[in-house]
Short mmCIF file of C-alpha atoms in Angstrom, two decimals:
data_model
loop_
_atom_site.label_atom_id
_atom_site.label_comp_id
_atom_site.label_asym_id
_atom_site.label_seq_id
_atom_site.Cartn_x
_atom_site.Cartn_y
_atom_site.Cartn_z
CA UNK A 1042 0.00 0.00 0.00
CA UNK A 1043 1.52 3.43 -1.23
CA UNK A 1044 1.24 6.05 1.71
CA UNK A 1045 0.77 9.18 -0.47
CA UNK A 1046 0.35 11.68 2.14
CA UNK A 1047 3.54 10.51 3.48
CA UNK A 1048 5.43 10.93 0.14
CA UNK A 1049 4.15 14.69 0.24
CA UNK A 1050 5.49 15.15 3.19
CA UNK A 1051 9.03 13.80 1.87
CA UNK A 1052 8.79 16.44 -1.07
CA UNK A 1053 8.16 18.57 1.31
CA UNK A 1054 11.37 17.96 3.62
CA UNK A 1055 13.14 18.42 0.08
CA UNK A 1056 12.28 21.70 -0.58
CA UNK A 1057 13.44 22.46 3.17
CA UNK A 1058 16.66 20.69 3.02
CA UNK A 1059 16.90 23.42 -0.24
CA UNK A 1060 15.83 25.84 1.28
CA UNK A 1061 18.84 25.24 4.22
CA UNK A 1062 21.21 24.55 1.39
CA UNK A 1063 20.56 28.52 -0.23
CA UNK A 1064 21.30 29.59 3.24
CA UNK A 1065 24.56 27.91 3.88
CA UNK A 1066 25.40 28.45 0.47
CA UNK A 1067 25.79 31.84 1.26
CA UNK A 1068 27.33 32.07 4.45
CA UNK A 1069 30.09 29.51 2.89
CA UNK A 1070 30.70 32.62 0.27
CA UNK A 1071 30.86 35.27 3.05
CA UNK A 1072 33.26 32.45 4.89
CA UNK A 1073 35.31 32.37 1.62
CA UNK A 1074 35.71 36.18 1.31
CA UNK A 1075 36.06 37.30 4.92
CA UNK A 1076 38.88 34.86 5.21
CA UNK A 1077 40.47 35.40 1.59
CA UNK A 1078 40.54 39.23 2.15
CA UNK A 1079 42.14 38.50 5.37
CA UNK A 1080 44.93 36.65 4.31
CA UNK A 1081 45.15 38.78 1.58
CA UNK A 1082 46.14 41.18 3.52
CA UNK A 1083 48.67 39.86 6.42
CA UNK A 1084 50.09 38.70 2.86
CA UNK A 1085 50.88 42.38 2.41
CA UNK A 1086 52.32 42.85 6.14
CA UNK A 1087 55.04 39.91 6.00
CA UNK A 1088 58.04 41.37 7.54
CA UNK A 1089 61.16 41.89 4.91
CA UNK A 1090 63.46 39.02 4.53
CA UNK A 1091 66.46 38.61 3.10
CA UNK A 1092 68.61 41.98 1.54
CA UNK A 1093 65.80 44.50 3.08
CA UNK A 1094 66.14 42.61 6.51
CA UNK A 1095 69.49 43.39 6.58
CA UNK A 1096 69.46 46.73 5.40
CA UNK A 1097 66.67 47.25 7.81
CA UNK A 1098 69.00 45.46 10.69
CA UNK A 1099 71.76 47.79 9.82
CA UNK A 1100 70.00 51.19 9.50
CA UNK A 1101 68.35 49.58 13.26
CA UNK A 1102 71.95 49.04 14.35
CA UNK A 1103 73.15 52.57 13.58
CA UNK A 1104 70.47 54.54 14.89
CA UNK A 1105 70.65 52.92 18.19
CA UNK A 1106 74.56 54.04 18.37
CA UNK A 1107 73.44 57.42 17.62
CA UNK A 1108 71.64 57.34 19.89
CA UNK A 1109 73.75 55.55 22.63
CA UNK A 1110 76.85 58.40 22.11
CA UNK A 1111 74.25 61.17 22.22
CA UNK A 1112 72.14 59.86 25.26
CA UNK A 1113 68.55 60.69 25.64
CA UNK A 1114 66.73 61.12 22.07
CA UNK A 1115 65.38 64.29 21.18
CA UNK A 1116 62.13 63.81 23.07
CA UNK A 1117 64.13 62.88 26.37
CA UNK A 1118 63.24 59.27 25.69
CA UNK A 1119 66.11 56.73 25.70
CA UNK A 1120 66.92 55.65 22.74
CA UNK A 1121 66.66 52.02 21.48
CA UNK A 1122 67.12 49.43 17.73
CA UNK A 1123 64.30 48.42 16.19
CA UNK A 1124 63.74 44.75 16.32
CA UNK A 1125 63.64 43.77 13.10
CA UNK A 1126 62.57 40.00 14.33
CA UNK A 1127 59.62 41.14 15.79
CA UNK A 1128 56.19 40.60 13.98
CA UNK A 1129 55.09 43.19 11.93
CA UNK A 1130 52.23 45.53 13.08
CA UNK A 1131 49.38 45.77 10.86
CA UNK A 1132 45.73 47.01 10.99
CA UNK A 1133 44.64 43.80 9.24
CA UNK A 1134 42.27 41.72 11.87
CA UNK A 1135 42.53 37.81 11.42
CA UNK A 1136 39.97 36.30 9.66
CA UNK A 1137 36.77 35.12 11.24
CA UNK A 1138 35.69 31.45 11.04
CA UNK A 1139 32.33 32.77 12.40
CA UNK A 1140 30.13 32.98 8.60
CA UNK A 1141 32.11 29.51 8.01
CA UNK A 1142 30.77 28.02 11.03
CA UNK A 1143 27.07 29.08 10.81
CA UNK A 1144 27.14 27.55 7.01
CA UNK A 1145 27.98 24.30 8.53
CA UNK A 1146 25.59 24.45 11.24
CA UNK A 1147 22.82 24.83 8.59
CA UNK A 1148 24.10 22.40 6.49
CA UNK A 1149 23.38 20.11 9.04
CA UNK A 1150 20.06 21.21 9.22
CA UNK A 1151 19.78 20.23 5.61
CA UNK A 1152 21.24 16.99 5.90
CA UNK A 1153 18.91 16.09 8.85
CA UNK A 1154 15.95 17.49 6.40
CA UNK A 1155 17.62 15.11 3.52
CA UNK A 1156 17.82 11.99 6.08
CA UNK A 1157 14.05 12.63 7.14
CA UNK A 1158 13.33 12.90 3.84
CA UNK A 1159 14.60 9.34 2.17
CA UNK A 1160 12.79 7.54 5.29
CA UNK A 1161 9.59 9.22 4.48
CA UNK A 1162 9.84 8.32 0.87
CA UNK A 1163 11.11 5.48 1.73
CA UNK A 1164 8.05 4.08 4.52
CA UNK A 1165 5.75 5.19 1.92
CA UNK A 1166 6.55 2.93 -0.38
CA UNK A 1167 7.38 -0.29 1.75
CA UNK A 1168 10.91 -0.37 -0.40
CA UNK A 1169 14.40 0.79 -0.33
CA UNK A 1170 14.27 4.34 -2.41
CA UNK A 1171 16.13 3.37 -4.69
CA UNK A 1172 13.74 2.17 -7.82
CA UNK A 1173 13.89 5.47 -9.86
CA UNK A 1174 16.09 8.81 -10.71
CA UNK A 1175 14.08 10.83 -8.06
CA UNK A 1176 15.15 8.53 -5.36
CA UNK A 1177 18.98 8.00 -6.59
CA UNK A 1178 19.35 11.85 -6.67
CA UNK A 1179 17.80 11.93 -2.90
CA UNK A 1180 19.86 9.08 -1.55
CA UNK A 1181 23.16 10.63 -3.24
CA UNK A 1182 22.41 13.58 -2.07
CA UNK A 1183 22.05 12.96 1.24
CA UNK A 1184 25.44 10.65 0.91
CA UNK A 1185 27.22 13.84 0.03
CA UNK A 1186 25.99 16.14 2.62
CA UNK A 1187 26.36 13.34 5.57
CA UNK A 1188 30.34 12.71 4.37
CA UNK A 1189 30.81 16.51 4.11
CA UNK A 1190 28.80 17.02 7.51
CA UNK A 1191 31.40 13.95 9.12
CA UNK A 1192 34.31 14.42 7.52
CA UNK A 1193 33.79 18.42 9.06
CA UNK A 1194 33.82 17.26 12.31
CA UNK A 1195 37.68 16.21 12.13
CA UNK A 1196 38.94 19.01 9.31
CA UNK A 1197 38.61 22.20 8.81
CA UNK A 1198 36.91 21.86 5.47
CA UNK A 1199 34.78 25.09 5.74
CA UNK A 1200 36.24 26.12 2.31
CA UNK A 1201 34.90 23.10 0.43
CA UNK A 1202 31.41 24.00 2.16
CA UNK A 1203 30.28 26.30 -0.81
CA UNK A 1204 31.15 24.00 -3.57
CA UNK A 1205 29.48 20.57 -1.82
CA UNK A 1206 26.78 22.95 -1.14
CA UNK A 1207 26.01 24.22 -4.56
CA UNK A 1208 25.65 20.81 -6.50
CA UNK A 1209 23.74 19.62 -4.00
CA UNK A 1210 21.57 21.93 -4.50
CA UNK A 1211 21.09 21.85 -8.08
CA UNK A 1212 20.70 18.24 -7.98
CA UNK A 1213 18.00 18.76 -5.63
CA UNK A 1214 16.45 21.44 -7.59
CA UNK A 1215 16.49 19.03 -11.24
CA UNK A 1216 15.42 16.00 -9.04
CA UNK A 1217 12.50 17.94 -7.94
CA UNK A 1218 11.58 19.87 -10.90
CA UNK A 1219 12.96 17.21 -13.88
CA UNK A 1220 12.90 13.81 -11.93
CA UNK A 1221 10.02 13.63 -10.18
CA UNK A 1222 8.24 10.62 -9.69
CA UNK A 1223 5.07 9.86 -7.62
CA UNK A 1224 5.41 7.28 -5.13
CA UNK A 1225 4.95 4.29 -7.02
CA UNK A 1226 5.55 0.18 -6.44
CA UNK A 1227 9.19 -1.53 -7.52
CA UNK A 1228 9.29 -2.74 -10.80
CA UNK A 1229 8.91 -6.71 -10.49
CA UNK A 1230 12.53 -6.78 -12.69
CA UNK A 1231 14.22 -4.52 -9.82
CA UNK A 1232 12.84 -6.71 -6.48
CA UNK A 1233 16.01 -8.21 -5.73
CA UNK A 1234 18.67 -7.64 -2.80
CA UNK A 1235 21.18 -6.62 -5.28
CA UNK A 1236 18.80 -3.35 -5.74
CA UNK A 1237 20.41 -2.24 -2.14
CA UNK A 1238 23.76 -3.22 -2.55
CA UNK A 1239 23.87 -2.44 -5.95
CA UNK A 1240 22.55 1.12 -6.09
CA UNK A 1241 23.51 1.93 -2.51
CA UNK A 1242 26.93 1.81 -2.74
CA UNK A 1243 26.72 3.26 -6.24
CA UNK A 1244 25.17 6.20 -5.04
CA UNK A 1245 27.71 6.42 -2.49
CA UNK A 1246 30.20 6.48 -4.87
CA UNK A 1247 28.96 9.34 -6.50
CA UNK A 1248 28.90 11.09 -3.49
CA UNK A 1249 32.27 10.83 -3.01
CA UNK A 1250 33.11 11.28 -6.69
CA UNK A 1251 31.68 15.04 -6.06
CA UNK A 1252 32.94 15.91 -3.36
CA UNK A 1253 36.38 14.60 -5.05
CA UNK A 1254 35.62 16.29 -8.58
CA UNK A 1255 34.60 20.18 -6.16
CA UNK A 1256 38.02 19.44 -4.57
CA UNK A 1257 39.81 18.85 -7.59
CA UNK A 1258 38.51 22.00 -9.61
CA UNK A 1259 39.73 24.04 -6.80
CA UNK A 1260 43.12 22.12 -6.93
CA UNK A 1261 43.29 23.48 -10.26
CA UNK A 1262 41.89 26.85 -9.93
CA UNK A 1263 44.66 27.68 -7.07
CA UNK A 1264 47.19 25.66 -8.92
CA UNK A 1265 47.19 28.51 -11.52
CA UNK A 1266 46.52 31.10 -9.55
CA UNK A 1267 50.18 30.61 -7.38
CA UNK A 1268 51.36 30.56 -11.18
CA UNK A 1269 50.37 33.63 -12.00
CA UNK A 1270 51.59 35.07 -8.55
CA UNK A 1271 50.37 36.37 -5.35
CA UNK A 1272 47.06 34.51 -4.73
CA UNK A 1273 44.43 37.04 -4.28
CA UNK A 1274 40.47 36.95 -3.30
CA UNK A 1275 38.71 34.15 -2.08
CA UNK A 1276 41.44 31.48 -3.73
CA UNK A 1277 43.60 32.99 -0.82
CA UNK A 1278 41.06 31.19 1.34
CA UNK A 1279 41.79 27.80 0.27
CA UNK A 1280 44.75 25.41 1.13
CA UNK A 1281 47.90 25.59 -0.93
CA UNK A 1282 47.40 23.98 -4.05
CA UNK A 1283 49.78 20.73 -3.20
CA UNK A 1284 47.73 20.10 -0.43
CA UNK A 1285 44.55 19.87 -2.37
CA UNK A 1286 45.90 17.95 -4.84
CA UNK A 1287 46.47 15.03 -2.01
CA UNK A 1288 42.75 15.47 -0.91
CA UNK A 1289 41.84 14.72 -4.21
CA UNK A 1290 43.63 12.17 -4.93
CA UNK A 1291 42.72 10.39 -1.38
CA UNK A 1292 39.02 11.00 -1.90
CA UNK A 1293 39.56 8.92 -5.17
CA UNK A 1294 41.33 6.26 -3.58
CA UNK A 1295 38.53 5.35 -1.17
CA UNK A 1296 36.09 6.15 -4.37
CA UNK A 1297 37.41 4.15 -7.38
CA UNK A 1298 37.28 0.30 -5.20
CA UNK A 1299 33.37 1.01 -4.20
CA UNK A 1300 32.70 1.77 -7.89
CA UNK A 1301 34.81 -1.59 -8.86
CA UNK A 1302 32.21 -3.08 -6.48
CA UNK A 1303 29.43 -1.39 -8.38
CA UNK A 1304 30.65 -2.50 -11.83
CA UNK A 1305 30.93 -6.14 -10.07
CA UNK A 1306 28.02 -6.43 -8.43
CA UNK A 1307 25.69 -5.03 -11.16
CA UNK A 1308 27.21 -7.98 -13.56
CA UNK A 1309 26.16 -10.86 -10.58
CA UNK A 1310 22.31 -9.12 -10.88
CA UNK A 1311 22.66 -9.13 -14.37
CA UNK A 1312 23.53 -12.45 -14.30
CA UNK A 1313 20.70 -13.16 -12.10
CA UNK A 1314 17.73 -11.63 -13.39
CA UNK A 1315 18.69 -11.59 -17.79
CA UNK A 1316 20.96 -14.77 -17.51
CA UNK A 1317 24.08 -12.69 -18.77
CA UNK A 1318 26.58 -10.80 -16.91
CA UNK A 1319 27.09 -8.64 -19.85
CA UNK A 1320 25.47 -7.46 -22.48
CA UNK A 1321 26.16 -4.25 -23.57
CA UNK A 1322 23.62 -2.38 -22.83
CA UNK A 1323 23.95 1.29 -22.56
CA UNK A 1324 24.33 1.77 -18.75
CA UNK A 1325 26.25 -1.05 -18.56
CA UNK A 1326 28.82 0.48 -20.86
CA UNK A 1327 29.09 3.94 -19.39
CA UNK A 1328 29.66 2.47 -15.85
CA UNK A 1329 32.63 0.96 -17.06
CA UNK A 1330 33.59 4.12 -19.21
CA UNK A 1331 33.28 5.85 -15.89
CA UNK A 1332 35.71 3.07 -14.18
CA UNK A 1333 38.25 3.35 -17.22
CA UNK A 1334 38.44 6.82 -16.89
CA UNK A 1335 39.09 6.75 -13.17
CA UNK A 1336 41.53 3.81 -13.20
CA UNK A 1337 43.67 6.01 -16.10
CA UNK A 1338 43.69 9.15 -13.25
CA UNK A 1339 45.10 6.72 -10.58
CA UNK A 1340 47.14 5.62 -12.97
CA UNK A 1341 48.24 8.72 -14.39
CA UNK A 1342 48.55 10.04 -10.61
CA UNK A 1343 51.20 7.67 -9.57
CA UNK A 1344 53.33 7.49 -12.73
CA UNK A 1345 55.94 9.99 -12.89
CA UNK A 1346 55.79 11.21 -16.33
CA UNK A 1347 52.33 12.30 -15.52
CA UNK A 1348 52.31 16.03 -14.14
CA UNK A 1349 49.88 16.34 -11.38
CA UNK A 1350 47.42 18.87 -12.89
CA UNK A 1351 46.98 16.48 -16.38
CA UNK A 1352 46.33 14.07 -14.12
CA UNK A 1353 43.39 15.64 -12.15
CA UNK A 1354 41.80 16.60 -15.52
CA UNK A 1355 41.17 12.79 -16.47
CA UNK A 1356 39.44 12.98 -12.37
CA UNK A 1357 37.06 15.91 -13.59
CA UNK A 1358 36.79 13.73 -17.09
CA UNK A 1359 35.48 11.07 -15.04
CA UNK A 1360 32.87 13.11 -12.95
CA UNK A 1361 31.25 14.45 -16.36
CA UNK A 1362 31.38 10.73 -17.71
CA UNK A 1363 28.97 9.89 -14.35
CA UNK A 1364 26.89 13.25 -15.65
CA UNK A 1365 26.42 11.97 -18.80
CA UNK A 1366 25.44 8.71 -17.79
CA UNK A 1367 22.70 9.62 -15.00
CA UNK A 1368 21.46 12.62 -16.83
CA UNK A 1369 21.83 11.46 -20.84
CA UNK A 1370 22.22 7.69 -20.52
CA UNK A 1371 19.27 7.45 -18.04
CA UNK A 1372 16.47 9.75 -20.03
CA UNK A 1373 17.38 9.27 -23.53
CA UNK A 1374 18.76 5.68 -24.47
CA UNK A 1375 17.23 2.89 -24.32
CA UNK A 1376 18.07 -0.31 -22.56
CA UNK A 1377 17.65 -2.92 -19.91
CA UNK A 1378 18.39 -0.02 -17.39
CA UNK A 1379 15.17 1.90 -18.16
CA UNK A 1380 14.09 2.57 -14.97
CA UNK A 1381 14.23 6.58 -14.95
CA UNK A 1382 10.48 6.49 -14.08
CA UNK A 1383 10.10 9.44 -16.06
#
């Protein structure tokens, strides 16, 4: 039996967990330029180093034996050096974590709003939600939002907030507007136990493919920017650019064996329910595009002809290969894997 009224009231914990989403969103912006503008400018207040130090040290040095042979300085203070070690004084105040903070306070308020929502949808249809596009873009939303939300609690990731934030959001926004399906039964084809581990750790994959693909954008982004020169605006807010690079390539790590396990698994259900493990469908083929493309950026990554930046293209590559399969693959081919529901 389908509880409708329940199912409405899923929607409606959607539209709240987007609502809480816009509102982080923006506080992860203010977070980005408070604390870029900041360190923009104690950039600007570094102390000299090198030739000016020591200029500086010996200027310091001879006004202090001036001052020693003629006593009391002019204002009948004694006189002193200047010590060049000390830090320099500057007007610029230290950036405030405070706008950073609040976005990840509401972002938990989404994520609690995108947890309430899957069990609604899913009690009102007696089933795992995971039989259509609607549901898969609920359950890897929420994924992405709970590992951001976690993963928060031991780093300081408030700079990533803003971009997990914003393609949660628009996922959110097509699943609602583009996706939507009305709570419905399974197909008979898709009752099976491999429809939970199957799908769930697929969509958990993607979740961690985002977050991985946001990371490695901003890799790049910096990575050019400390090219150029002095990093300015909100890129100043981020980690160095070597740093990022090794959170993307972790985040992939962990990533690229649970989609293995989705490319295996999906072949023992094929296997199961068609009497093939392969055949070539459509989906089938662009989930192990997607794996090619990610094995060649692990690859890539730890082969030393390989710079570091061509190999977190072939990362992105593989993030717009999962696009094109859940948004393309899904709506307009057909297949054995028709089960959009649209």
């Amino acid at each position: 039996m389908i509880d409708q009224e329940l199912a409405r009231n899923a929607d409606i914990a959607v539209w709240a967990a987007m609502v809480a989403l816009a509102v982080a969103m923006l506080a992860f912006a203010a977070h980005l330029a408070v604390t870029g503008s900041g360190r923009e400018r104690a950039s600007e207040g570094v102390r000299p180093s090198g030739v000016d130090a020591q200029s500086a040290g010996a200027a310091a040095g001879e006004s202090g034996r001036g001052e020693s042979e003629g006593g009391e300085s002019e204002g009948g203070e004694s006189g002193g050096g200047v010590d060049v070690l000390a830090p320099p004084e500057t007007d610029a105040p230290a950036p405030t974590r405070r706008w950073g903070i609040i976005g990840l306070q509401v972002t938990w308020l989404a994520t609690f709003a995108l947890v309430a929502a899957v069990v609604m949808r899913s009690l009102s249809v007696g089933r795992a939600p995971l039989g259509n596009m609607y549901e898969f873009a609920l359950v890897a939303c929420m994924f992405t939002l709970v590992v951001y939300s976690l993963w928060s609690l031991r780093k300081d990731r408030l700079w990533l907030g803003l971009f997990v934030t914003l393609p949660v959001l628009v996922t959110l926004g097509l699943a609602m507007v583009s996706w939507h399906t009305e709570a419905s039964k399974l197909m008979p084809s898709l009752n099976s136990i491999w429809l939970i581990i199957h799908v769930t750790i697929a969509t958990l994959s993607v979740a961690l493919f985002t977050i991985g693909c946001a990371v490695a954008l901003l890799y790049l982004a910096k990575d050019r920017a400390e090219q150029r020169g002095p990093v300015t605006g909100w890129l100043a807010a981020l980690p160095e650019s070597k740093a990022l690079e090794r959170i993307t390539y972790g985040i992939h790590i962990v990533a690229f064996p649970l989609w293995t396990f989705t490319l295996i698994a999906g072949a023992i259900w094929a296997e199961q329910a068609w009497g093939r493990y392969w055949g070539w469908d459509p989906k089938e083929v662009w989930t192990f595009v997607i794996w090619v493309v990610y094995a060649a950026y692990l690859h890539a990554r730890a082969t030393s002809g390989w710079a570091a930046r061509k190999a977190t293209w072939l990362a992105v590559a593989g993030f717009v290969s999962i696009i094109i399969n859940y948004a393309v693959v899904n709506v307009f081919f057909v297949g054995w894997h028709s089960y959009s529901g649209l």
